[in-house]
Short mmCIF file of N, CA and C in Angstrom, two decimals:
data_model
loop_
_atom_site.label_atom_id
_atom_site.label_comp_id
_atom_site.label_asym_id
_atom_site.label_seq_id
_atom_site.Cartn_x
_atom_site.Cartn_y
_atom_site.Cartn_z
N MET K 1 5.23 8.31 0.21
CA MET K 1 4.54 7.45 1.52
C MET K 1 5.37 6.54 1.90
N ILE K 2 4.63 6.74 3.57
CA ILE K 2 6.07 6.21 4.24
C ILE K 2 4.96 5.41 4.77
N ASN K 3 3.98 5.38 5.38
CA ASN K 3 2.50 5.19 6.16
C ASN K 3 1.38 3.92 5.75
N PRO K 4 1.01 3.97 6.07
CA PRO K 4 -0.18 2.45 5.71
C PRO K 4 -1.44 3.32 5.37
N VAL K 5 -1.99 3.78 4.59
CA VAL K 5 -3.41 3.91 4.65
C VAL K 5 -4.58 3.24 3.95
N GLN K 6 -5.93 3.90 4.99
CA GLN K 6 -6.89 3.02 4.14
C GLN K 6 -7.55 3.84 3.27
N THR K 7 -8.59 3.44 2.54
CA THR K 7 -8.97 3.87 1.40
C THR K 7 -10.11 2.61 0.77
N THR K 8 -11.59 3.40 0.21
CA THR K 8 -12.50 2.50 -0.69
C THR K 8 -11.74 2.64 -1.87
N ILE K 9 -12.18 1.12 -2.55
CA ILE K 9 -12.41 1.24 -4.01
C ILE K 9 -13.51 1.78 -4.23
N PRO K 10 -15.10 2.45 -5.32
CA PRO K 10 -16.22 2.28 -4.70
C PRO K 10 -16.50 1.13 -6.23
N GLN K 11 -17.51 0.69 -5.37
CA GLN K 11 -17.73 -0.80 -7.16
C GLN K 11 -19.17 0.23 -8.12
N ALA K 12 -19.74 -1.28 -8.62
CA ALA K 12 -20.48 -0.76 -9.34
C ALA K 12 -22.26 -1.02 -8.46
N ASP K 13 -21.92 -1.47 -7.70
CA ASP K 13 -23.73 -1.22 -7.09
C ASP K 13 -23.27 -0.64 -6.14
N GLY K 14 -22.47 0.44 -6.34
CA GLY K 14 -22.24 1.82 -5.20
C GLY K 14 -22.06 1.67 -3.93
N SER K 15 -21.56 0.55 -4.22
CA SER K 15 -20.91 -0.18 -2.37
C SER K 15 -19.19 0.27 -2.15
N ASP K 16 -18.61 -0.08 -1.28
CA ASP K 16 -17.27 1.01 -1.72
C ASP K 16 -16.76 -0.82 -0.94
N ARG K 17 -15.32 -1.34 -1.00
CA ARG K 17 -14.55 -1.77 -0.84
C ARG K 17 -13.36 -1.36 -0.10
N TYR K 18 -13.11 -1.93 1.06
CA TYR K 18 -12.59 -1.14 1.86
C TYR K 18 -10.93 -2.04 2.42
N VAL K 19 -9.59 -1.34 1.72
CA VAL K 19 -8.45 -1.52 1.75
C VAL K 19 -7.50 -1.02 2.10
N ILE K 20 -6.54 -1.87 2.84
CA ILE K 20 -5.10 -1.18 3.66
C ILE K 20 -4.08 -0.82 2.43
N ILE K 21 -3.27 0.25 2.11
CA ILE K 21 -2.26 0.17 0.88
C ILE K 21 -1.71 0.20 1.94
N GLU K 22 0.13 -0.42 2.31
CA GLU K 22 0.78 -0.86 3.09
C GLU K 22 2.29 -0.55 1.82
N PRO K 23 3.11 0.63 2.50
CA PRO K 23 3.71 0.73 1.73
C PRO K 23 5.06 -0.14 2.21
N ILE K 24 6.00 -0.93 1.10
CA ILE K 24 6.82 -1.47 1.72
C ILE K 24 7.89 -0.47 1.93
N LEU K 25 8.70 -0.93 3.22
CA LEU K 25 10.53 0.25 3.26
C LEU K 25 10.50 -1.18 3.00
N GLU K 26 12.72 0.22 3.32
CA GLU K 26 13.84 -1.46 3.52
C GLU K 26 15.22 0.03 3.82
N ARG K 27 15.79 -0.40 4.64
CA ARG K 27 16.92 0.81 5.17
C ARG K 27 17.83 0.86 3.68
N ASP K 28 18.38 2.26 3.92
CA ASP K 28 19.17 2.86 3.04
C ASP K 28 20.81 2.75 3.66
N ALA K 29 21.68 2.81 3.06
CA ALA K 29 22.64 3.60 3.72
C ALA K 29 23.51 3.90 4.88
N ASP K 30 22.32 4.80 5.09
CA ASP K 30 22.39 5.53 6.80
C ASP K 30 21.49 5.16 7.77
N ASP K 31 20.78 3.78 7.46
CA ASP K 31 20.42 2.78 7.91
C ASP K 31 18.96 4.08 8.58
N LYS K 32 18.17 4.72 7.50
CA LYS K 32 17.06 5.79 7.23
C LYS K 32 16.59 4.14 6.72
N LEU K 33 14.42 4.73 6.63
CA LEU K 33 13.88 3.88 6.34
C LEU K 33 13.26 4.58 5.45
N GLN K 34 13.55 3.60 3.46
CA GLN K 34 12.87 4.24 2.41
C GLN K 34 11.96 3.83 1.82
N PRO K 35 10.88 4.23 1.02
CA PRO K 35 10.14 3.68 0.25
C PRO K 35 10.59 2.69 -0.89
N THR K 36 10.17 1.73 -0.98
CA THR K 36 11.12 0.38 -2.37
C THR K 36 10.00 0.67 -3.61
N GLY K 37 9.13 1.09 -3.55
CA GLY K 37 8.20 1.28 -4.92
C GLY K 37 7.36 0.33 -4.85
N VAL K 38 7.33 -1.09 -3.31
CA VAL K 38 6.15 -1.99 -3.28
C VAL K 38 4.86 -1.33 -3.05
N PHE K 39 4.12 -1.52 -3.23
CA PHE K 39 2.69 -1.49 -1.79
C PHE K 39 1.47 -2.73 -1.90
N LYS K 40 1.60 -3.13 -0.92
CA LYS K 40 0.65 -4.38 -0.53
C LYS K 40 -0.76 -3.94 -0.25
N ILE K 41 -1.44 -4.39 -0.70
CA ILE K 41 -3.40 -4.54 -0.92
C ILE K 41 -3.97 -5.26 0.45
N TYR K 42 -4.94 -4.75 1.04
CA TYR K 42 -4.85 -5.93 2.38
C TYR K 42 -6.87 -5.67 2.04
N LYS K 43 -7.49 -6.72 2.50
CA LYS K 43 -9.05 -5.47 3.10
C LYS K 43 -8.95 -5.71 4.57
N ALA K 44 -9.90 -4.34 4.48
CA ALA K 44 -9.47 -4.01 6.32
C ALA K 44 -11.29 -4.10 6.24
N ILE K 45 -11.47 -3.77 7.23
CA ILE K 45 -12.94 -3.29 7.81
C ILE K 45 -13.24 -2.03 7.73
N LYS K 46 -15.01 -2.05 7.29
CA LYS K 46 -15.01 -0.37 6.92
C LYS K 46 -15.40 0.46 8.47
N GLY K 47 -14.60 1.32 8.27
CA GLY K 47 -14.34 2.52 8.37
C GLY K 47 -13.29 1.95 9.77
N ASP K 48 -12.96 0.93 9.92
CA ASP K 48 -12.34 0.53 11.00
C ASP K 48 -10.38 1.15 10.78
N GLU K 49 -9.78 1.95 10.87
CA GLU K 49 -8.55 2.76 11.56
C GLU K 49 -8.06 2.53 12.57
N THR K 50 -8.48 2.00 13.77
CA THR K 50 -7.87 1.90 14.72
C THR K 50 -6.33 0.88 14.99
N HIS K 51 -6.39 -0.05 13.52
CA HIS K 51 -5.78 -1.27 13.45
C HIS K 51 -4.27 -0.20 12.59
N LEU K 52 -4.40 0.57 11.73
CA LEU K 52 -3.48 1.40 11.25
C LEU K 52 -2.23 1.88 11.46
N PHE K 53 -1.48 1.85 10.98
CA PHE K 53 0.52 1.85 11.94
C PHE K 53 0.40 3.28 11.82
N THR K 54 1.47 4.52 12.74
CA THR K 54 1.16 5.41 12.75
C THR K 54 2.99 5.29 12.37
N GLU K 55 3.63 4.59 12.80
CA GLU K 55 5.20 4.54 12.56
C GLU K 55 5.22 3.82 11.58
N PRO K 56 6.95 3.89 10.66
CA PRO K 56 6.33 2.81 9.93
C PRO K 56 7.08 1.67 10.21
N ALA K 57 6.52 0.49 10.34
CA ALA K 57 7.03 -0.93 10.75
C ALA K 57 8.58 -1.14 10.65
N GLU K 58 8.65 -1.62 11.83
CA GLU K 58 10.61 -1.71 11.33
C GLU K 58 10.93 -2.58 12.48
N ARG K 59 11.39 -4.04 12.20
CA ARG K 59 11.79 -5.72 12.47
C ARG K 59 13.32 -5.94 12.68
N ALA K 60 13.52 -6.52 13.74
CA ALA K 60 15.13 -6.91 14.08
C ALA K 60 15.32 -7.82 13.50
N GLY K 61 14.21 -9.41 13.45
CA GLY K 61 14.27 -10.01 13.11
C GLY K 61 12.82 -10.43 12.34
N LYS K 62 13.12 -12.66 11.88
CA LYS K 62 12.01 -13.01 11.46
C LYS K 62 11.19 -12.93 12.11
N ALA K 63 9.88 -11.90 11.80
CA ALA K 63 8.42 -12.19 11.96
C ALA K 63 7.79 -13.61 12.06
N ASP K 64 6.70 -13.89 12.91
CA ASP K 64 5.88 -14.94 12.75
C ASP K 64 5.01 -15.01 11.99
N GLU K 65 5.27 -14.29 10.68
CA GLU K 65 3.90 -14.32 10.09
C GLU K 65 3.00 -14.89 8.88
N LEU K 66 2.13 -14.73 8.88
CA LEU K 66 1.66 -15.04 7.64
C LEU K 66 2.67 -15.11 5.62
N THR K 67 2.56 -15.54 5.61
CA THR K 67 3.00 -15.54 4.19
C THR K 67 1.86 -14.68 3.78
N ASP K 68 2.27 -13.99 1.82
CA ASP K 68 1.20 -13.04 1.64
C ASP K 68 0.34 -13.91 0.76
N GLU K 69 0.59 -15.42 0.51
CA GLU K 69 -0.46 -16.39 0.26
C GLU K 69 -1.65 -16.83 0.91
N GLU K 70 -0.65 -17.00 1.77
CA GLU K 70 -1.72 -17.45 3.52
C GLU K 70 -2.86 -16.41 4.03
N ASN K 71 -2.42 -15.33 3.66
CA ASN K 71 -3.31 -14.30 4.11
C ASN K 71 -3.94 -13.97 3.87
N PRO K 72 -5.24 -14.90 3.90
CA PRO K 72 -6.92 -14.55 3.37
C PRO K 72 -7.35 -13.28 3.07
N ASP K 73 -6.69 -11.60 3.99
CA ASP K 73 -6.45 -10.33 3.07
C ASP K 73 -6.18 -10.13 2.49
N TYR K 74 -5.40 -10.36 2.05
CA TYR K 74 -4.03 -10.05 1.03
C TYR K 74 -4.13 -10.56 -0.31
N LEU K 75 -4.59 -8.73 -1.12
CA LEU K 75 -5.35 -8.67 -2.23
C LEU K 75 -4.66 -8.48 -3.37
N GLY K 76 -3.05 -8.59 -3.22
CA GLY K 76 -2.18 -7.89 -4.54
C GLY K 76 -0.96 -7.30 -4.59
N LYS K 77 -0.01 -6.88 -5.31
CA LYS K 77 0.67 -5.82 -4.42
C LYS K 77 0.87 -4.85 -5.88
N PHE K 78 0.92 -3.62 -6.22
CA PHE K 78 1.19 -2.65 -6.75
C PHE K 78 2.74 -2.48 -7.02
N ILE K 79 3.07 -2.41 -7.98
CA ILE K 79 5.06 -2.24 -8.11
C ILE K 79 5.70 -1.14 -8.93
N SER K 80 5.88 0.02 -8.17
CA SER K 80 5.83 1.60 -8.82
C SER K 80 7.04 1.98 -9.25
N GLU K 81 7.49 2.63 -9.94
CA GLU K 81 8.79 3.93 -10.09
C GLU K 81 9.02 5.05 -10.86
N ASN K 82 9.51 5.18 -9.69
CA ASN K 82 9.17 7.52 -9.89
C ASN K 82 8.43 7.55 -9.82
N GLY K 83 7.47 6.79 -8.94
CA GLY K 83 6.19 7.24 -8.43
C GLY K 83 5.30 7.14 -9.35
N VAL K 84 5.34 6.35 -11.06
CA VAL K 84 4.43 5.49 -11.36
C VAL K 84 4.26 4.53 -11.40
N VAL K 85 2.73 3.43 -10.93
CA VAL K 85 2.91 1.96 -11.06
C VAL K 85 3.30 1.85 -12.07
N GLN K 86 3.97 0.59 -11.90
CA GLN K 86 4.29 0.36 -13.03
C GLN K 86 3.15 -1.55 -13.62
N HIS K 87 2.74 -1.70 -12.89
CA HIS K 87 1.86 -2.99 -12.44
C HIS K 87 1.91 -3.59 -11.16
N PHE K 88 0.47 -4.26 -11.67
CA PHE K 88 -0.05 -5.19 -10.33
C PHE K 88 -0.03 -6.60 -10.05
N GLN K 89 0.84 -6.76 -9.02
CA GLN K 89 0.81 -9.03 -8.84
C GLN K 89 -0.44 -9.06 -8.22
N GLY K 90 -1.30 -9.75 -8.58
CA GLY K 90 -2.11 -10.46 -8.15
C GLY K 90 -3.79 -10.39 -8.66
N GLN K 91 -4.84 -11.63 -7.98
CA GLN K 91 -5.30 -11.89 -9.13
C GLN K 91 -7.20 -11.67 -8.76
N VAL K 92 -7.35 -11.22 -7.39
CA VAL K 92 -8.58 -10.65 -6.40
C VAL K 92 -8.86 -9.79 -6.70
N LEU K 93 -8.45 -8.75 -6.80
CA LEU K 93 -8.82 -7.37 -7.26
C LEU K 93 -9.26 -7.42 -9.00
N SER K 94 -10.46 -6.92 -9.86
CA SER K 94 -11.21 -6.05 -10.98
C SER K 94 -9.76 -5.79 -11.94
N VAL K 95 -9.56 -4.95 -13.08
CA VAL K 95 -8.86 -3.95 -13.63
C VAL K 95 -9.41 -2.52 -12.88
N ALA K 96 -10.85 -2.84 -12.94
CA ALA K 96 -11.12 -1.16 -12.94
C ALA K 96 -10.67 -0.89 -11.33
N GLU K 97 -10.74 -1.77 -10.37
CA GLU K 97 -10.42 -1.40 -9.52
C GLU K 97 -8.49 -1.51 -9.07
N GLN K 98 -7.82 -2.13 -10.32
CA GLN K 98 -6.44 -1.42 -10.32
C GLN K 98 -6.07 -0.23 -10.53
N ALA K 99 -6.91 -0.31 -11.57
CA ALA K 99 -6.68 1.00 -12.44
C ALA K 99 -7.27 2.28 -11.44
N TYR K 100 -7.93 1.93 -10.94
CA TYR K 100 -8.70 3.39 -9.33
C TYR K 100 -6.94 2.71 -8.39
N LEU K 101 -7.17 2.44 -7.10
CA LEU K 101 -5.05 2.21 -6.28
C LEU K 101 -4.60 2.24 -7.53
N ALA K 102 -4.14 2.37 -8.21
CA ALA K 102 -2.87 2.81 -9.26
C ALA K 102 -2.84 4.60 -8.93
N VAL K 103 -4.29 5.19 -9.63
CA VAL K 103 -3.94 6.51 -9.15
C VAL K 103 -3.90 7.09 -7.67
N VAL K 104 -4.83 6.61 -6.96
CA VAL K 104 -4.41 6.95 -5.55
C VAL K 104 -3.17 6.45 -5.07
N ILE K 105 -2.34 5.94 -5.15
CA ILE K 105 -0.99 5.02 -5.02
C ILE K 105 -0.18 6.24 -5.45
N GLU K 106 -0.17 7.03 -6.57
CA GLU K 106 0.64 8.08 -7.71
C GLU K 106 0.18 8.58 -6.82
N THR K 107 -0.78 9.38 -6.67
CA THR K 107 -1.81 10.65 -5.76
C THR K 107 -0.60 10.39 -4.77
N LEU K 108 -0.29 9.56 -3.59
CA LEU K 108 -0.13 9.43 -2.66
C LEU K 108 1.50 9.56 -2.48
N THR K 109 1.68 9.02 -3.62
CA THR K 109 3.52 9.09 -3.75
C THR K 109 4.38 10.61 -4.30
N GLU K 110 2.86 11.63 -4.76
CA GLU K 110 3.75 12.60 -5.87
C GLU K 110 4.32 13.63 -5.38
N PRO K 111 5.82 12.95 -5.79
CA PRO K 111 6.92 14.25 -5.17
C PRO K 111 5.93 15.17 -4.91
N ASP K 112 7.16 16.71 -3.70
CA ASP K 112 7.25 17.66 -3.57
C ASP K 112 7.45 18.32 -4.67
N ILE K 113 6.60 19.43 -5.28
CA ILE K 113 7.03 20.13 -6.38
C ILE K 113 7.47 21.72 -4.78
N PRO K 114 8.69 21.51 -5.54
CA PRO K 114 9.29 23.07 -4.48
C PRO K 114 8.84 24.24 -5.06
N SER K 115 8.52 24.89 -3.80
CA SER K 115 7.81 26.34 -4.68
C SER K 115 8.65 27.72 -4.82
N GLU K 116 8.36 27.98 -5.42
CA GLU K 116 9.44 29.57 -5.96
C GLU K 116 8.22 30.99 -4.92
N HIS K 117 9.93 31.51 -4.77
CA HIS K 117 9.91 32.31 -3.53
C HIS K 117 10.24 33.36 -4.38
#
């Protein structure tokens, strides 16, 4: 997964929490963007996908952005290894919400299974 994804987390009261899952990328030795296994989670507006990126984020220099701690939309981040979520860093999401998003992230990052010919 190299592009951000908007999804919902079902809530106990029947409502949904809208979030954006943003994969963090880095350049490899061939100068190609590769996933790092880190996925930042941000609040999203209900059904508003107009602000999602269609291309991976590339920055030549330092951007003047809020730090995660200053950003009121930042909910935390997942760290995964080999497509399996290892842990969550953050304090906003409940354990149930974390578990739900871990499954979503693992599903989105499943390696391609070679087809038999």
